[in-house]
JSON list of C-alpha atoms in Angstrom, two decimals:
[
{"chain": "A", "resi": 654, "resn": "UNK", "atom": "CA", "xyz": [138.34, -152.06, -105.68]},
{"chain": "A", "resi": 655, "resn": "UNK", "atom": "CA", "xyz": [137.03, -152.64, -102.41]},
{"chain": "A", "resi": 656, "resn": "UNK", "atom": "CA", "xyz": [140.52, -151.70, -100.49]},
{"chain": "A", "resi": 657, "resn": "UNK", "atom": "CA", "xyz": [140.06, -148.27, -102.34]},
{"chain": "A", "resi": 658, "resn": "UNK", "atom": "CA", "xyz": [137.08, -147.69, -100.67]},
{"chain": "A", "resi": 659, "resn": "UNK", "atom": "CA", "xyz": [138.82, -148.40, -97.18]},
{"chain": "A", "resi": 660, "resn": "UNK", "atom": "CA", "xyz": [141.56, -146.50, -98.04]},
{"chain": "A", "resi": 661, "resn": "UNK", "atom": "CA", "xyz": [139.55, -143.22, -98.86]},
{"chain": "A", "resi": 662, "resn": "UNK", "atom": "CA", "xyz": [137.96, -143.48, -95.66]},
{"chain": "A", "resi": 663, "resn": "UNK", "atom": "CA", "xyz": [141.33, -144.14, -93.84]},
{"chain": "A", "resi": 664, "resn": "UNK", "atom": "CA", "xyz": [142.66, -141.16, -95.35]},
{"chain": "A", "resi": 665, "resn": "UNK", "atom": "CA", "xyz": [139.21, -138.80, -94.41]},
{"chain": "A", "resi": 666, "resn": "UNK", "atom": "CA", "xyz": [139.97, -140.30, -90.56]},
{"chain": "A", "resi": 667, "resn": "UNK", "atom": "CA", "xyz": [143.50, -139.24, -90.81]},
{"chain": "A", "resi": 668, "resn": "UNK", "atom": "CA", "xyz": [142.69, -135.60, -91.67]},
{"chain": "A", "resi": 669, "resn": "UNK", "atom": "CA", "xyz": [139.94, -134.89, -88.84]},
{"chain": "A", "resi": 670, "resn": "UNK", "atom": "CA", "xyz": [142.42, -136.42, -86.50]},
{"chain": "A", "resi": 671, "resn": "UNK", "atom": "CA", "xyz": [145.17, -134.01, -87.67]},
{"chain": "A", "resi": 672, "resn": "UNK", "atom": "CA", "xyz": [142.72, -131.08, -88.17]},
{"chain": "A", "resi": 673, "resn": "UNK", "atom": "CA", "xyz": [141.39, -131.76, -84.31]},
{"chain": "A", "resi": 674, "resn": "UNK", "atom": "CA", "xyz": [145.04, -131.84, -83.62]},
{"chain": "A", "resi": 675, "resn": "UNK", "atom": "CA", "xyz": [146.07, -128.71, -84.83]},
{"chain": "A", "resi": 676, "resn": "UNK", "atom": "CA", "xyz": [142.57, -127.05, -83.03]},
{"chain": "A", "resi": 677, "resn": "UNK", "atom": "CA", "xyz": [144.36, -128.72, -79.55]},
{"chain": "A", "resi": 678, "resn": "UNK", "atom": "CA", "xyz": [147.68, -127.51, -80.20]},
{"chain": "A", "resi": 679, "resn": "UNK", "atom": "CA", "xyz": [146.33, -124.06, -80.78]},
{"chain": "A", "resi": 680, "resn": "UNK", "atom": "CA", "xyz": [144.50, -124.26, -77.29]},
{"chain": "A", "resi": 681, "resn": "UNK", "atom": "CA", "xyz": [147.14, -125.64, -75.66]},
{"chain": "A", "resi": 682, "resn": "UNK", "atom": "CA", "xyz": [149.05, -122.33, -76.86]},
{"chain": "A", "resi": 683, "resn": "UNK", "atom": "CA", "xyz": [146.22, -120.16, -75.31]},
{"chain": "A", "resi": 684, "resn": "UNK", "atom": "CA", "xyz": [146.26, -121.79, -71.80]},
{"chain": "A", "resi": 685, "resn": "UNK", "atom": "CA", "xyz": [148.02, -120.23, -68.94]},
{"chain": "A", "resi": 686, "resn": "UNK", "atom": "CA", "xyz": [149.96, -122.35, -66.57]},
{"chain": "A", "resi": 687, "resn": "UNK", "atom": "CA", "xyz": [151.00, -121.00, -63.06]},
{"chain": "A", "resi": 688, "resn": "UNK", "atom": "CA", "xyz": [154.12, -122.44, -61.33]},
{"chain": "A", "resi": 689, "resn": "UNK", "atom": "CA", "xyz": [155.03, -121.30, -57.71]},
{"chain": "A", "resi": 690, "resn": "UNK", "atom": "CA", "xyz": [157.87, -121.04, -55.29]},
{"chain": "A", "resi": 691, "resn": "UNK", "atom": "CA", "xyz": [158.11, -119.80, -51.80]},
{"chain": "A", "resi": 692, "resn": "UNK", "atom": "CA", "xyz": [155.34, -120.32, -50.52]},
{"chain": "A", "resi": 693, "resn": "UNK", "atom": "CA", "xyz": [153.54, -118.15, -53.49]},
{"chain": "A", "resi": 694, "resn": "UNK", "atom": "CA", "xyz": [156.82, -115.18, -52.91]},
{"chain": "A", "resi": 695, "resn": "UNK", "atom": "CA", "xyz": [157.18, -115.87, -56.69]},
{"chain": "A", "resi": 696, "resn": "UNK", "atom": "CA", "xyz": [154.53, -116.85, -59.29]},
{"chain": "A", "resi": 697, "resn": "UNK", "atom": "CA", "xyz": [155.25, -117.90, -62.94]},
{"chain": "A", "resi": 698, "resn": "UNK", "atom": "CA", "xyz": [152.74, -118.66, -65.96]},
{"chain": "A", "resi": 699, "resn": "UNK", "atom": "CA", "xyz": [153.64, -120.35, -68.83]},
{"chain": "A", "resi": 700, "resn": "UNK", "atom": "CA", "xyz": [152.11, -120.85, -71.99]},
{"chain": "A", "resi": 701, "resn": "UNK", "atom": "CA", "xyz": [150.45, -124.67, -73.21]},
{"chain": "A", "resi": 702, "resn": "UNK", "atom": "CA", "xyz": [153.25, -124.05, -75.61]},
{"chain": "A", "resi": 703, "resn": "UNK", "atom": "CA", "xyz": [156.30, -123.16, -72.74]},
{"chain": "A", "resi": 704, "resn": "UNK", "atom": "CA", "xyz": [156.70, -119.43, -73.37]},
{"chain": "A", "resi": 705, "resn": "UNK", "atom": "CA", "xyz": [157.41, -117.99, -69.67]},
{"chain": "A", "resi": 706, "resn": "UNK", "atom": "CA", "xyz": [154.59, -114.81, -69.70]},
{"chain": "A", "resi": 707, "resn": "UNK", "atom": "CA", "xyz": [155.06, -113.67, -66.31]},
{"chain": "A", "resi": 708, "resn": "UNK", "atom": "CA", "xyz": [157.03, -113.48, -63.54]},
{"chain": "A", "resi": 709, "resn": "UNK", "atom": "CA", "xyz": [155.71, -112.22, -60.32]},
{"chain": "A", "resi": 710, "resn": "UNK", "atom": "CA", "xyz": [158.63, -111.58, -57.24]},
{"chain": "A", "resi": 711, "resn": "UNK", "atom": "CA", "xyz": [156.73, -110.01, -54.16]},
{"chain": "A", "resi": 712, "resn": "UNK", "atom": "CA", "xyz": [158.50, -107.69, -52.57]},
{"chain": "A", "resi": 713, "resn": "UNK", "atom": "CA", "xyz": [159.58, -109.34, -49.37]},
{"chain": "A", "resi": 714, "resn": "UNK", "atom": "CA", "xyz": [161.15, -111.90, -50.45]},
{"chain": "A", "resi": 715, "resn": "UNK", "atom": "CA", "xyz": [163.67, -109.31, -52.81]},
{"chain": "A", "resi": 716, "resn": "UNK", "atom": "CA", "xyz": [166.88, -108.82, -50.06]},
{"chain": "A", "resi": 717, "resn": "UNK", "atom": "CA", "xyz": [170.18, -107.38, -52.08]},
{"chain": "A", "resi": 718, "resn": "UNK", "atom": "CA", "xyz": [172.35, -109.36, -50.11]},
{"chain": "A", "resi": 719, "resn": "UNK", "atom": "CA", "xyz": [170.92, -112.63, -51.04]},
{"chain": "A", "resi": 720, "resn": "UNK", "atom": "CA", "xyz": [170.40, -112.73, -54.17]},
{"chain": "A", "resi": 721, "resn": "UNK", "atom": "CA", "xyz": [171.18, -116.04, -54.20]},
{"chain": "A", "resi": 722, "resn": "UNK", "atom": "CA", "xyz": [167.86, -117.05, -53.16]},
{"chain": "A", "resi": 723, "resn": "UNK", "atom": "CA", "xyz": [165.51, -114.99, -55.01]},
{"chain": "A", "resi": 724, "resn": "UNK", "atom": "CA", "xyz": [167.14, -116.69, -58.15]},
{"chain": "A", "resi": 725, "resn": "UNK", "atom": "CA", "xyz": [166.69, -119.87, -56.70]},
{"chain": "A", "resi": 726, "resn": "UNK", "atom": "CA", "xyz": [162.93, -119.41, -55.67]},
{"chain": "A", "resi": 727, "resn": "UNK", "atom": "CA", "xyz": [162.40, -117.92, -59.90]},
{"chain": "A", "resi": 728, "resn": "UNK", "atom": "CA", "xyz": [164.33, -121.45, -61.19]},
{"chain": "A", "resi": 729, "resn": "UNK", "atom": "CA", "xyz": [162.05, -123.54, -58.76]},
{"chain": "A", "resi": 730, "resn": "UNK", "atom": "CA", "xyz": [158.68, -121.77, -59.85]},
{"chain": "A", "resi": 731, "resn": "UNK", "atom": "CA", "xyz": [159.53, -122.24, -63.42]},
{"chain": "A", "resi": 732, "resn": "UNK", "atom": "CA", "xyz": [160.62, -125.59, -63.19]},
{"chain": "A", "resi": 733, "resn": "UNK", "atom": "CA", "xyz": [156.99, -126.04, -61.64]},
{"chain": "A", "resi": 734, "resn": "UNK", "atom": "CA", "xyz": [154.79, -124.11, -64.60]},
{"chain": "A", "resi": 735, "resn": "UNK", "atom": "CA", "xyz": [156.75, -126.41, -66.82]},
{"chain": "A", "resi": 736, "resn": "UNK", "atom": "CA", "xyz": [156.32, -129.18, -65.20]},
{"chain": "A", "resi": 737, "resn": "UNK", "atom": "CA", "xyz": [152.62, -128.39, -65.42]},
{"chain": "A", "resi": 738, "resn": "UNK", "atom": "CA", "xyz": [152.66, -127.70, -68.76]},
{"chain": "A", "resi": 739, "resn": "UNK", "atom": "CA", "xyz": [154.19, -131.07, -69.75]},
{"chain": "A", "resi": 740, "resn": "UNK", "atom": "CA", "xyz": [151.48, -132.82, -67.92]},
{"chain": "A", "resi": 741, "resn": "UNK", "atom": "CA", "xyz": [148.87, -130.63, -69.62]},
{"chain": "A", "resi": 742, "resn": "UNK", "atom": "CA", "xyz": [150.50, -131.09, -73.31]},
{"chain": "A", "resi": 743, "resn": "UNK", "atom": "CA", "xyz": [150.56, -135.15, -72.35]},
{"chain": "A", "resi": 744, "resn": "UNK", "atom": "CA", "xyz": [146.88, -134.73, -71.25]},
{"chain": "A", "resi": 745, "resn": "UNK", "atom": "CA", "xyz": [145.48, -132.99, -74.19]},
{"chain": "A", "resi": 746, "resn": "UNK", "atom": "CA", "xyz": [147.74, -134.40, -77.14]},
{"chain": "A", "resi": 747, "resn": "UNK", "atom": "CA", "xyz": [147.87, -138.07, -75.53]},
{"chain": "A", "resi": 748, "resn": "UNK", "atom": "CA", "xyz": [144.07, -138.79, -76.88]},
{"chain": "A", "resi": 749, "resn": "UNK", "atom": "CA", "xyz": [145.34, -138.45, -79.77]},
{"chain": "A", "resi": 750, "resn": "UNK", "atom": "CA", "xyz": [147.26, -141.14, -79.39]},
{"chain": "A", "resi": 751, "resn": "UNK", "atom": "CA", "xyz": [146.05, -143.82, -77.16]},
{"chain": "A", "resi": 752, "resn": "UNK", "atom": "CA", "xyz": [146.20, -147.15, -77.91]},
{"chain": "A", "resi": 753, "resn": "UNK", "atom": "CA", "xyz": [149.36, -146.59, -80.38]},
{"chain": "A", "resi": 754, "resn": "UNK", "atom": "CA", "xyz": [152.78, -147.02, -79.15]},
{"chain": "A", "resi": 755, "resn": "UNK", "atom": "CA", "xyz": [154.64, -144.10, -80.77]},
{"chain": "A", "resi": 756, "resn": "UNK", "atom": "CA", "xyz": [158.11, -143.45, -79.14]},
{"chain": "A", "resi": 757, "resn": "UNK", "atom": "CA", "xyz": [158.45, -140.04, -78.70]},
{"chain": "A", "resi": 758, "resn": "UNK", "atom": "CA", "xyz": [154.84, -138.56, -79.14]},
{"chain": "A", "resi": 759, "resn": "UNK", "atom": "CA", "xyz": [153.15, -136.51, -76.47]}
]
């Protein structure tokens, strides 16, 4: 009966890991990650949870005739707030998992 014992308390580790999980996930969701291209000509944030929020284009760098560019310089600066998100999801969820070699996690 002593494995019981071990087992109980296994399973009451298990659930404040998940429950301080879920509490990190739910931050990560409220964080606001900035990418940038251009110099700073065009800012955007992203959610902890990769939902683009804004997207900032300042005026000088709109020109009608190339077009071209401006799309480039939005690609680049969201390619940069996710980037930045990734690292902050691996940073935050990655505790949870240090130590254990999980394919695929965080």
């Amino acid at each position: 009966m002593r494995g019981m014992g071990n087992m109980q308390n296994m399973m009451k580790q298990m659930q404040k890991m998940q429950k301080k999980m879920a509490e990190a996930q739910e931050k990560l969701g409220e964080e606001r990650i900035e990418g940038t291209a251009g110099g700073g000509m065009v800012t955007v944030v992203v959610s902890g949870h990769k939902e683009v929020l804004e997207v900032n284009i300042k005026e000088d760098v709109v020109d009608p005739e190339d077009i071209e560019m401006l799309q480039d310089l939005v690609l680049a600066a969201t390619n940069d707030a996710l980037k930045k998100a990734d690292e902050l999801t691996n940073n935050t969820m990655g505790q949870f998992t240090k130590g254990m070699n999980l394919p695929g996690m965080f």
